[in-house]
């Protein structure tokens, strides 16, 4: 039987899940480009996935509170095997879009339940923060490797990335089956943490972090699903596109690595707003320049920005929720709403006003989001 210890599983399962998806979600737009899909259809790849995830994640989290984490987690890689194999044999745009819905269901099964399972392992907030950091570094490491691997596999044969993703999903299922088990009474038999105490400031900061993370995934959706079209139009090869998208994974990983080592940024406005300033700089760079090196810098800034907002949203949602599945479910649904709306609006902008327009749309929405966060947090004394 495939079996590893729980602490190792915190690293392996997120890495495996997002390695599968990062391979798939670079190969899918490239395949649709070969099938003559338009920018709106490219945007729908991510938007359909995000729509299903958004509608179901906040339900699957509480469901795992009631039924247990294990069975819900296991269903996700099992379904991913089927979706990747179907993508490997189809030649129709509509089928790829249908698979996007199935992948969204897989995400809604896996992430709220798995994040809550990680929270079940701990009772002290300091350990919780570090375990969340470990989980975050694991899934972002896959986004560093996955797009690069997918780009090179696609260059060999357009179906090879999907077959590889199916094989990896099979390994993930076997490891999860042997290693993930429901824990009764909190972490390893300890008494569960009582009802959390919310201060008004923490509550407002959680809402601000949710807004910021919504916006990060609004931007990431465009970077992942619209940027390949812009890059290919500029004559950039699939291999280089994979390397550029890999910059998102590298910067997310580095951001999580730094954040995991300190709690100084917890509930601090300067870090939340500073991170979003980096994202704004990245968007303007993509809007104005065409150099692959500047694209790499821009995507790195966007990834660093998202590392702060994602870590904040997930940590605060778990820390301030007595039912961990409910907290992780809301976190996942909110980020999926951003990933849903972003590629749709970006795709429409690209269709009617050119391939640079998605990043200007993101910039304007980011300004509005920062304004909302400022209104929420304006009454606290300066950090």
PDB file of N, CA, C and O in Angstrom, residues 15 53 73 113 122 162 232 254-255 267 303:
ATOM      1  N   UNK A  15       1.020  19.373  -3.620  1.00  0.00           N
ATOM      2  CA  UNK A  15       1.938  19.385  -4.759  1.00  0.00           C
ATOM      3  C   UNK A  15       1.387  18.544  -5.901  1.00  0.00           C
ATOM      4  O   UNK A  15       1.363  18.972  -7.060  1.00  0.00           O
ATOM      5  N   UNK A  53     -16.342  25.589  -9.069  1.00  0.00           N
ATOM      6  CA  UNK A  53     -15.635  25.637  -7.786  1.00  0.00           C
ATOM      7  C   UNK A  53     -16.295  26.638  -6.842  1.00  0.00           C
ATOM      8  O   UNK A  53     -16.512  26.356  -5.659  1.00  0.00           O
ATOM      9  N   UNK A  73     -11.988  13.923  -0.114  1.00  0.00           N
ATOM     10  CA  UNK A  73     -10.676  14.139  -0.731  1.00  0.00           C
ATOM     11  C   UNK A  73     -10.389  13.073  -1.784  1.00  0.00           C
ATOM     12  O   UNK A  73      -9.900  13.378  -2.878  1.00  0.00           O
ATOM     13  N   UNK A 113     -11.777  20.466   1.894  1.00  0.00           N
ATOM     14  CA  UNK A 113     -11.641  19.310   2.781  1.00  0.00           C
ATOM     15  C   UNK A 113     -10.188  19.096   3.197  1.00  0.00           C
ATOM     16  O   UNK A 113      -9.900  18.808   4.371  1.00  0.00           O
ATOM     17  N   UNK A 122      -3.734  20.288  14.040  1.00  0.00           N
ATOM     18  CA  UNK A 122      -3.106  21.231  14.960  1.00  0.00           C
ATOM     19  C   UNK A 122      -4.131  21.845  15.902  1.00  0.00           C
ATOM     20  O   UNK A 122      -5.314  21.923  15.597  1.00  0.00           O
ATOM     21  N   UNK A 162      -1.718  15.720 -21.159  1.00  0.00           N
ATOM     22  CA  UNK A 162      -2.935  15.185 -20.547  1.00  0.00           C
ATOM     23  C   UNK A 162      -2.737  13.746 -20.072  1.00  0.00           C
ATOM     24  O   UNK A 162      -3.233  13.356 -19.009  1.00  0.00           O
ATOM     25  N   UNK A 232       1.860  34.062 -27.718  1.00  0.00           N
ATOM     26  CA  UNK A 232       1.959  33.371 -29.005  1.00  0.00           C
ATOM     27  C   UNK A 232       1.823  34.346 -30.169  1.00  0.00           C
ATOM     28  O   UNK A 232       2.501  34.211 -31.195  1.00  0.00           O
ATOM     29  N   UNK A 254       8.311  31.612  -3.415  1.00  0.00           N
ATOM     30  CA  UNK A 254       9.229  32.453  -2.643  1.00  0.00           C
ATOM     31  C   UNK A 254       8.466  33.327  -1.650  1.00  0.00           C
ATOM     32  O   UNK A 254       8.909  33.530  -0.513  1.00  0.00           O
ATOM     33  N   UNK A 255       7.318  33.846  -2.086  1.00  0.00           N
ATOM     34  CA  UNK A 255       6.510  34.653  -1.177  1.00  0.00           C
ATOM     35  C   UNK A 255       6.045  33.853   0.024  1.00  0.00           C
ATOM     36  O   UNK A 255       6.150  34.300   1.176  1.00  0.00           O
ATOM     37  N   UNK A 267      -2.267  40.672  10.088  1.00  0.00           N
ATOM     38  CA  UNK A 267      -3.176  41.785  10.367  1.00  0.00           C
ATOM     39  C   UNK A 267      -2.475  43.150  10.259  1.00  0.00           C
ATOM     40  O   UNK A 267      -2.761  44.061  11.025  1.00  0.00           O
ATOM     41  N   UNK A 303       2.757  37.267  -8.943  1.00  0.00           N
ATOM     42  CA  UNK A 303       2.807  36.113  -8.056  1.00  0.00           C
ATOM     43  C   UNK A 303       3.134  36.486  -6.621  1.00  0.00           C
ATOM     44  O   UNK A 303       2.541  35.951  -5.675  1.00  0.00           O
TER      45      UNK A 303
END
